[in-house]
mmCIF file of C-alpha atoms in Angstrom:
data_model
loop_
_atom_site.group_PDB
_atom_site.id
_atom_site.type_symbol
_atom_site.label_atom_id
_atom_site.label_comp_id
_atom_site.label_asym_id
_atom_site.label_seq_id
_atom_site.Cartn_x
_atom_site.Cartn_y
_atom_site.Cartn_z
ATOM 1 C CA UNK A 15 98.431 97.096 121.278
ATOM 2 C CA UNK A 16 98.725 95.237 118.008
ATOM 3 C CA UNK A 17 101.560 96.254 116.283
ATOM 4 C CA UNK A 18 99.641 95.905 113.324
ATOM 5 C CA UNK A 19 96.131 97.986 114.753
ATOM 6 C CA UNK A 20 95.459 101.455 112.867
ATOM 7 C CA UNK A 21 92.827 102.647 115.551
ATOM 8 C CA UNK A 22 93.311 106.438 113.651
ATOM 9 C CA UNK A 23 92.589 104.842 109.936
ATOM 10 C CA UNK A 24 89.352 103.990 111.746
ATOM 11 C CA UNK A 25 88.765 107.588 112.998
ATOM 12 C CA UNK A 26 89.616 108.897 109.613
ATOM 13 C CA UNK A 27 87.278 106.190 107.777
ATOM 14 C CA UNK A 28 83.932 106.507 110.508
ATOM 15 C CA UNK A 29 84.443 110.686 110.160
ATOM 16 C CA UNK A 30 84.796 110.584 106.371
ATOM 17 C CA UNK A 31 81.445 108.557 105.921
ATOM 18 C CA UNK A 32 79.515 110.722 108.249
ATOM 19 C CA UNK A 33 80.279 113.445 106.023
ATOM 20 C CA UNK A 34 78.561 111.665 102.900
ATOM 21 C CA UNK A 35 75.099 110.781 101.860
ATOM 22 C CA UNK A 36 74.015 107.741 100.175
ATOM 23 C CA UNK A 37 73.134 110.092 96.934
ATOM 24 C CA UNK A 38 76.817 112.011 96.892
ATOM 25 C CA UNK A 39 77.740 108.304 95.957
ATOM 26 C CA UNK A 40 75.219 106.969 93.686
ATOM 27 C CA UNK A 41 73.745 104.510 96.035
ATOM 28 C CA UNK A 42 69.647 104.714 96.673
ATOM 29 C CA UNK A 43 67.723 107.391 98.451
ATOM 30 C CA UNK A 44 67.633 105.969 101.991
ATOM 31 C CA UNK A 45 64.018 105.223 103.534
ATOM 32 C CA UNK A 46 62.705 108.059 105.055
ATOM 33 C CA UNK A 47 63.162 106.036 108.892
ATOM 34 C CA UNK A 48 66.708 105.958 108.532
ATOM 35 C CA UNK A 49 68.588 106.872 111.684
ATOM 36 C CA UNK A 50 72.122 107.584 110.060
ATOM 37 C CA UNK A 51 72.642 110.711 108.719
ATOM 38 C CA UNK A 52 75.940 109.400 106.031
ATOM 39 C CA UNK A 53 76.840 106.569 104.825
ATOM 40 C CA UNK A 54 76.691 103.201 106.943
ATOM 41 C CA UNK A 55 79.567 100.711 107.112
ATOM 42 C CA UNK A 56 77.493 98.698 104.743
ATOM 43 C CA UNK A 57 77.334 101.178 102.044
ATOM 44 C CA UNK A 58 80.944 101.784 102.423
ATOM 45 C CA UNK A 59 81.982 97.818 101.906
ATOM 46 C CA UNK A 60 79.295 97.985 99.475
ATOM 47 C CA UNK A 61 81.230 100.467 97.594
ATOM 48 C CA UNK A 62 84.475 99.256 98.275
ATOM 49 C CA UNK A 63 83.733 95.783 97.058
ATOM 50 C CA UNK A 64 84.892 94.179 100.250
ATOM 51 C CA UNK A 65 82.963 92.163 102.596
ATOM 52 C CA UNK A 66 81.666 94.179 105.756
ATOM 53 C CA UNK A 67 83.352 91.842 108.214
ATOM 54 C CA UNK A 68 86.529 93.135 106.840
ATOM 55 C CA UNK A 69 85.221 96.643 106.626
ATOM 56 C CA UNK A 70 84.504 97.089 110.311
ATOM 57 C CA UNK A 71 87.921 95.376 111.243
ATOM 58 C CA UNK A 72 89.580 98.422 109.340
ATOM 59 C CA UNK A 73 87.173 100.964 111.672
ATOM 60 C CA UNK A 74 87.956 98.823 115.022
ATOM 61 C CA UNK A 75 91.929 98.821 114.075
ATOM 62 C CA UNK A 76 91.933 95.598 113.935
ATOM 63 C CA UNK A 77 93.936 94.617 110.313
ATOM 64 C CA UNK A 78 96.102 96.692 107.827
ATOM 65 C CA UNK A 79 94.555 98.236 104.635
ATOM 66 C CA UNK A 80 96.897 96.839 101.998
ATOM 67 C CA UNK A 81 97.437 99.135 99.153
ATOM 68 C CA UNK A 82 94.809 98.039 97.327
ATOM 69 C CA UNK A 83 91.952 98.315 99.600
ATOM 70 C CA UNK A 84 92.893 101.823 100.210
ATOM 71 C CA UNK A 85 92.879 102.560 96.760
ATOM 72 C CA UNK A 86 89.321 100.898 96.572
ATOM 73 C CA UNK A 87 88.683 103.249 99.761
ATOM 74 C CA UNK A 88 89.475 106.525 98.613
ATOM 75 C CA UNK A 89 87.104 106.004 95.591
ATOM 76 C CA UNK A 90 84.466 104.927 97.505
ATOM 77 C CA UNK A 91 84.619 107.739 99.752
ATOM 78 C CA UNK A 92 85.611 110.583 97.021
ATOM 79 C CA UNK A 93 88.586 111.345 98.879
ATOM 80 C CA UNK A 94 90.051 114.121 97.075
ATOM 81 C CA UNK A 95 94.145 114.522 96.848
ATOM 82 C CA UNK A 96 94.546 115.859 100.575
ATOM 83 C CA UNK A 97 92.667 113.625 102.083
ATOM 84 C CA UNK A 98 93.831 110.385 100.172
ATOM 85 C CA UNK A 99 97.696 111.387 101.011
ATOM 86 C CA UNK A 100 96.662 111.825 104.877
ATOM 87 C CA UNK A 101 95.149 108.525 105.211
ATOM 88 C CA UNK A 102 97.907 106.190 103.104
ATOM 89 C CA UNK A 103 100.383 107.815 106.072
ATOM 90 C CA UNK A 104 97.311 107.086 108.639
ATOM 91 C CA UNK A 105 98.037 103.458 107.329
ATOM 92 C CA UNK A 106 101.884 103.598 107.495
ATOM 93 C CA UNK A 107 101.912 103.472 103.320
ATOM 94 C CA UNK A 108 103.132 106.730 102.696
ATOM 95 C CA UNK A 109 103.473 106.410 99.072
ATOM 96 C CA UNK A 110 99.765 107.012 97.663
ATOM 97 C CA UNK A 111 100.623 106.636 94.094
ATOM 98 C CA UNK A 112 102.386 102.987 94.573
ATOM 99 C CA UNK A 113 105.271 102.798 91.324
ATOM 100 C CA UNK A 114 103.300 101.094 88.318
ATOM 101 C CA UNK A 115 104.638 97.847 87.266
ATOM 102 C CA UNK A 116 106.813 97.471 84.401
ATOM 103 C CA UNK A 117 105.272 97.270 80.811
ATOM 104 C CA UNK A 118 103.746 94.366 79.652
ATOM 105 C CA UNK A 119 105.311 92.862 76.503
ATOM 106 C CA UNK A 120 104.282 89.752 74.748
ATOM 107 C CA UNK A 121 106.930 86.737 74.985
ATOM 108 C CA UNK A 122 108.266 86.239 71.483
ATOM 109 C CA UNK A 123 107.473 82.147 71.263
ATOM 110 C CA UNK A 124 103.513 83.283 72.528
ATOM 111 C CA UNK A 125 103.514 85.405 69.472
ATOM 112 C CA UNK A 126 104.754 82.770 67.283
ATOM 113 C CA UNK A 127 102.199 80.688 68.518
ATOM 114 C CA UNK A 128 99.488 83.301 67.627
ATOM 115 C CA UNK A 129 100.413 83.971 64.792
ATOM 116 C CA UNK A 130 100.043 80.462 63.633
ATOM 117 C CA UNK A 131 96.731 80.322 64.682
ATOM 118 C CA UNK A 132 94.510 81.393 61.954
ATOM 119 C CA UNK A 133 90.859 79.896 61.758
ATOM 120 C CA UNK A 134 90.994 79.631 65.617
ATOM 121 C CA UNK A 135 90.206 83.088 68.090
ATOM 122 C CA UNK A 136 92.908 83.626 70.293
ATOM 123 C CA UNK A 137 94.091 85.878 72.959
ATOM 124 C CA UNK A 138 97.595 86.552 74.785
ATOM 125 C CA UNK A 139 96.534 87.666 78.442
ATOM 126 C CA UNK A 140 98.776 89.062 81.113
ATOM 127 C CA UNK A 141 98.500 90.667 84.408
ATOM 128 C CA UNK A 142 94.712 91.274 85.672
ATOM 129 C CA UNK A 143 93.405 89.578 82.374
ATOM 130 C CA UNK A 144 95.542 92.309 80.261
ATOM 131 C CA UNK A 145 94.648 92.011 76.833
ATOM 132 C CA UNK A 146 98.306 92.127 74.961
ATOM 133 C CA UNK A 147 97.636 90.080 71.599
ATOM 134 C CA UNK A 148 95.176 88.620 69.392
ATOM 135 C CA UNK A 149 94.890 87.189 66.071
ATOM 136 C CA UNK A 150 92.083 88.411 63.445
ATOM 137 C CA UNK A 151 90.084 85.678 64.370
ATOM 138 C CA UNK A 152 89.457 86.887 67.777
ATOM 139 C CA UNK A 153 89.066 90.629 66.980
ATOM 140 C CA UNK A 154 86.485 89.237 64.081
ATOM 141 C CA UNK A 155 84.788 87.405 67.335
ATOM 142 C CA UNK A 156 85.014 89.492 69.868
ATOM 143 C CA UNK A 157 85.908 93.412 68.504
ATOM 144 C CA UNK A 158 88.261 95.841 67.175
ATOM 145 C CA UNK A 159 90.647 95.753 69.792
ATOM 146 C CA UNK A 160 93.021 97.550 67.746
ATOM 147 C CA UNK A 161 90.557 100.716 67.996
ATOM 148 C CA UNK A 162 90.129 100.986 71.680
ATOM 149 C CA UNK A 163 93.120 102.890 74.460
ATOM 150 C CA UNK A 164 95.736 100.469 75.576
ATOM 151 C CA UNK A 165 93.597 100.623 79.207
ATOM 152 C CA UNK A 166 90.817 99.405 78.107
ATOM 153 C CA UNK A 167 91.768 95.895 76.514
ATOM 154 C CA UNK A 168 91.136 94.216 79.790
ATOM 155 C CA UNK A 169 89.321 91.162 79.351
ATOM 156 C CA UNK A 170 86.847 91.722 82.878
ATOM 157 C CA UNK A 171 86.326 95.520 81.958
ATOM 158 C CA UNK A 172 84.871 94.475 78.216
ATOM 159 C CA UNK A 173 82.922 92.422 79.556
ATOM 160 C CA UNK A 174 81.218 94.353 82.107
ATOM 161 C CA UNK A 175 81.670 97.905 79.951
ATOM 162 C CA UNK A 176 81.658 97.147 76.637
ATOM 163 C CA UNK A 177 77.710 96.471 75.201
ATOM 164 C CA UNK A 178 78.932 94.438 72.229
ATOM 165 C CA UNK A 179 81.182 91.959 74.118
ATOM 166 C CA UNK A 180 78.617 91.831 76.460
ATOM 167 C CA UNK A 181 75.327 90.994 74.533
ATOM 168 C CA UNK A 182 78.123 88.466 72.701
ATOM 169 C CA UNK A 183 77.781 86.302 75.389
ATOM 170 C CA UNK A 184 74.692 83.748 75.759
ATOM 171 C CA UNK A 185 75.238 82.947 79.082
ATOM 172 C CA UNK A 186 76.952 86.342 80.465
ATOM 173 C CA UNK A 187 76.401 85.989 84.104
ATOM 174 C CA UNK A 188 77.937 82.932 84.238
ATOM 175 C CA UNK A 189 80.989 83.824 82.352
ATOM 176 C CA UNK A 190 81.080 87.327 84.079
ATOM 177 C CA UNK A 191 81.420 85.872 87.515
ATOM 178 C CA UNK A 192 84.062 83.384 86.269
ATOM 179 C CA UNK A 193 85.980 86.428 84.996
ATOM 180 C CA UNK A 194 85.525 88.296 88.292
ATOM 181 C CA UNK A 195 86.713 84.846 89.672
ATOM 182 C CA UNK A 196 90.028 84.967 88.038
ATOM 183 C CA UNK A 197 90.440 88.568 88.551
ATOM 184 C CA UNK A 198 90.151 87.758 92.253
ATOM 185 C CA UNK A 199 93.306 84.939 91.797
ATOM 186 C CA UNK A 200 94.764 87.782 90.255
ATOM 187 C CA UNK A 201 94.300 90.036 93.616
ATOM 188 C CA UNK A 202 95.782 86.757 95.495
ATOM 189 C CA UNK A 203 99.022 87.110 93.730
ATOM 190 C CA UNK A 204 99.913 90.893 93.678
ATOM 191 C CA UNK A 205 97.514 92.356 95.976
ATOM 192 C CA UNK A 206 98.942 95.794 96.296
ATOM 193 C CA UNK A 207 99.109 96.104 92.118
ATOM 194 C CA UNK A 208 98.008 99.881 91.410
ATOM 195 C CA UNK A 209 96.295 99.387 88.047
ATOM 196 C CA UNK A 210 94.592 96.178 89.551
ATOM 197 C CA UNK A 211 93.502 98.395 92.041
ATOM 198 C CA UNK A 212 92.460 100.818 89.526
ATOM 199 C CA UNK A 213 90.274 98.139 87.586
ATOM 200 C CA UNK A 214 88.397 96.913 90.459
ATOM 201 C CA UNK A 215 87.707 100.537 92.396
ATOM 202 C CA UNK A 216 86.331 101.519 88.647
ATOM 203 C CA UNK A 217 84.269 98.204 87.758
ATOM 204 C CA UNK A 218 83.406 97.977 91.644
ATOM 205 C CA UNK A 219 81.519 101.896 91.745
ATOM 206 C CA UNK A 220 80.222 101.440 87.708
ATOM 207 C CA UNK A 221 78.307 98.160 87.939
ATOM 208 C CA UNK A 222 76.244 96.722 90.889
ATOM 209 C CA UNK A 223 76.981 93.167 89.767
ATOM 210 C CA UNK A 224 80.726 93.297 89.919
ATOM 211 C CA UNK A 225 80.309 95.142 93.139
ATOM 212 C CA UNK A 226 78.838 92.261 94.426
ATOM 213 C CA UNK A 227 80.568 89.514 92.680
ATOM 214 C CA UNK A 228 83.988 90.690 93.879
ATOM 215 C CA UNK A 229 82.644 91.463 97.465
ATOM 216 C CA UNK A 230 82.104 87.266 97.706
ATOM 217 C CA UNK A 231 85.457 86.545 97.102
ATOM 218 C CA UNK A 232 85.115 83.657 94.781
ATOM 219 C CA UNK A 233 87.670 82.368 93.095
ATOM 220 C CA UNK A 234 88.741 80.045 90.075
ATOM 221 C CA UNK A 235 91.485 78.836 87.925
ATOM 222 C CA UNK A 236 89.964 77.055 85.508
ATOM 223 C CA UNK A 237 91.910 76.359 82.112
ATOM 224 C CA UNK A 238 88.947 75.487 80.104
ATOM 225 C CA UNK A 239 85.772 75.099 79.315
ATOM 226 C CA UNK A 240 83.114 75.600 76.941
ATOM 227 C CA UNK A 241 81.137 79.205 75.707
ATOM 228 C CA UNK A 242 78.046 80.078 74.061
ATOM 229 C CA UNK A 243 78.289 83.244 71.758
ATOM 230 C CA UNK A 244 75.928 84.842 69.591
ATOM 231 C CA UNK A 245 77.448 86.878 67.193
ATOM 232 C CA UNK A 246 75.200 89.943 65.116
ATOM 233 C CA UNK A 247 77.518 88.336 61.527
ATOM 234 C CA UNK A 248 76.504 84.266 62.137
ATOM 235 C CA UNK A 249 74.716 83.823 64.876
ATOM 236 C CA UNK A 250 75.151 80.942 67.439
ATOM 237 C CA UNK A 251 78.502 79.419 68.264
ATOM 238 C CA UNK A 252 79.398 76.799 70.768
ATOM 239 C CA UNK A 253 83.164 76.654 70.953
ATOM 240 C CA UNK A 254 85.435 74.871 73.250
ATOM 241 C CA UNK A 255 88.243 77.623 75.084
ATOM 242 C CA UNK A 256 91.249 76.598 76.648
ATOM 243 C CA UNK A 257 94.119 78.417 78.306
ATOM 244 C CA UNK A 258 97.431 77.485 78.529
ATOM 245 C CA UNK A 259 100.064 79.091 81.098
ATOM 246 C CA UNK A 260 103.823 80.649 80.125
ATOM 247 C CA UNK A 261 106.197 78.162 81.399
ATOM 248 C CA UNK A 262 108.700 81.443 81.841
ATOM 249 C CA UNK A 263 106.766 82.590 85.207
ATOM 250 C CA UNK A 264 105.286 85.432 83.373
ATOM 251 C CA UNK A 265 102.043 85.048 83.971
ATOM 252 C CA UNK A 266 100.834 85.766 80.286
ATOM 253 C CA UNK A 267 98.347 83.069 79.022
ATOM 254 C CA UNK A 268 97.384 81.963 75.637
ATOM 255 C CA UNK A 269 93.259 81.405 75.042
ATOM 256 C CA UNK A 270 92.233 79.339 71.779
ATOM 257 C CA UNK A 271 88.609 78.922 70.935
ATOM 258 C CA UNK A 272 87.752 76.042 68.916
ATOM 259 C CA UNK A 273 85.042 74.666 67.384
ATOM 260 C CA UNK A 274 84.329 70.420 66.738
ATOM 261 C CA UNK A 275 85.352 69.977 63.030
ATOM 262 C CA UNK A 276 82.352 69.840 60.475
ATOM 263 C CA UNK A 277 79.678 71.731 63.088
ATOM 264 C CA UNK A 278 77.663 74.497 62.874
ATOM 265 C CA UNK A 279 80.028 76.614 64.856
ATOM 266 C CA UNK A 280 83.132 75.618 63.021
ATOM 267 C CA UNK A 281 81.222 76.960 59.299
ATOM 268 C CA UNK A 282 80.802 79.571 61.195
ATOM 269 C CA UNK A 283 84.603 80.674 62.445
ATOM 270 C CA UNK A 284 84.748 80.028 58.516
ATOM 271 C CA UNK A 285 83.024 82.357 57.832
ATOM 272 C CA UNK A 286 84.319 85.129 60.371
ATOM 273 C CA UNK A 287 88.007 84.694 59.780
ATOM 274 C CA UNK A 288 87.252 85.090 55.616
ATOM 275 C CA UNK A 289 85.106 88.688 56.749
ATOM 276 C CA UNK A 290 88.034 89.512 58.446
ATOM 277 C CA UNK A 291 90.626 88.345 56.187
ATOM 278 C CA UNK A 292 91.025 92.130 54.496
ATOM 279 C CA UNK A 293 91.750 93.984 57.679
ATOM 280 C CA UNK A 294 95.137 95.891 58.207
ATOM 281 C CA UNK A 295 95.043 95.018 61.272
ATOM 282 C CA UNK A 296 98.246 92.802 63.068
ATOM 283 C CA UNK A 297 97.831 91.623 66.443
ATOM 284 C CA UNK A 298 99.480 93.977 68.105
ATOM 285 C CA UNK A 299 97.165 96.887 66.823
ATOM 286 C CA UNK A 300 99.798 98.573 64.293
ATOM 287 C CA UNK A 301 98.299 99.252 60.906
ATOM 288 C CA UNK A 302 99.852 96.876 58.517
ATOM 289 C CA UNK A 303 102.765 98.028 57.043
ATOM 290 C CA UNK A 304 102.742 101.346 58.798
ATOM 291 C CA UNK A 305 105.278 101.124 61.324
ATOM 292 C CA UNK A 306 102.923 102.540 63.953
#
């Protein structure tokens, strides 16, 4: 046998979907000629954001869940405590609650660097498109960052869960699956991360297109290019965003957004960064001055 087969995960996985119905999941009633009574291994990878290739490999035994994937797994099948325990130690990962990495914390010469940048939106990003910094200009642009729970400035997750973010971007789809795309690079380099984990299984069971955007496995690390905004304060912008990478191996990643001097779009960061000039807000999210 493959030292690496799991033929009980299997077992565990084909019993647990025969024991839910498409509706206990939120998926469509099934036509009324369907011959399965639960779910199929379609609905599962469906669920799961994986492709079903890979899915059925995991029922035949043939590969090894990483940490991950079962994490994705247990939501999709609403696995309660019990039952997501017993199948980590089905998969020889005995530890269901994998340690969480250590805090982020934003490298002192990336701060600098963002805090010199005043008419231009910019963002410090870390691990699964973290959100860890930003200048006025960006939470002017994009939204009060400062306001929402450290877990939800994620860069993917605004953009797929936050309405104003979204309807912010002209061209969403396009820069939703290049998000999804980096994510996925992301997943390449520390596949068995818990909160990554955490980010997809949520995103993958609350919206049908990152379901299916993550399930093709596309991926991108592009640096720069060019978005199209339309923002409710001065309307169209058409500004130029590049990323540039931590030398230090961190990971963390600086995003500018500029705009060709003399445009439209550059009157308009103009006039964004002066509406946002008054706010006690410091990139961090502390309340000027407060100590928080």
């Amino acid at each position: 046998m493959n030292p690496d087969s799991h033929p009980h995960v299997g077992a565990f996985l084909r019993a647990r979907r025969a024991q839910l119905t498409p509706q206990d999941c939120g998926l469509p009633e099934p036509a009324p000629n369907r011959r399965v009574a639960g779910l199929r291994r379609e609905d599962v990878a469906q669920l799961a954001a994986i492709s079903v290739d890979y899915y059925t490999r995991l029922e035949q035994g043939r590969v090894r869940a990483s940490a991950s994937v079962l994490a994705t797994l247990t939501r999709a099948l609403r696995l309660d405590d019990d039952q997501k325990s017993y199948l980590y130690e089905l998969a020889g990962r005995t530890d269901a609650r994998p340690r969480r990495r250590p805090p982020q914390q934003v490298r002192p010469a990336m701060q600098r660097l963002l805090d010199q940048l005043t008419r231009a939106p910019a963002l410090v990003l870390g691990r699964r498109l973290d959100i860890l910094a930003w200048n006025p200009a960006a939470a002017a642009l994009y939204t009060d960052f400062a306001s929402l729970p450290k877990p939800r400035r994620n860069y993917v997750d605004l953009l797929f869960t936050d309405p104003v973010v979204r309807e912010l971007h002209r061209n969403w789809e396009h820069d939703a699956r290049d998000a999804v795309a980096a994510l996925r690079m992301e997943a390449a380099a520390d596949p068995d991360d818990p909160d990554l984990a955490r980010l997809v299984g949520k995103l993958s069971l609350g919206d049908p297109d990152f379901r299916a955007w993550w399930a093709e496995h596309r991926v991108t690390g592009a640096a720069y290019g060019t978005k199209y905004y339309h923002h409710g304060l001065v309307g169209d912008l058409v500004l130029d965003c590049d990323t540039w990478v931590s030398p230090d191996g961190s990971g963390q990643r600086l995003m500018v957004l500029t705009a060709a001097t003399g445009s439209a779009s550059d009157d308009a960061l103009r006039i964004l960064t002066s509406w946002n000039a008054g706010r006690p807000i410091d990139s961090t999210g502390r309340k000027a001055g407060s100590g928080e």
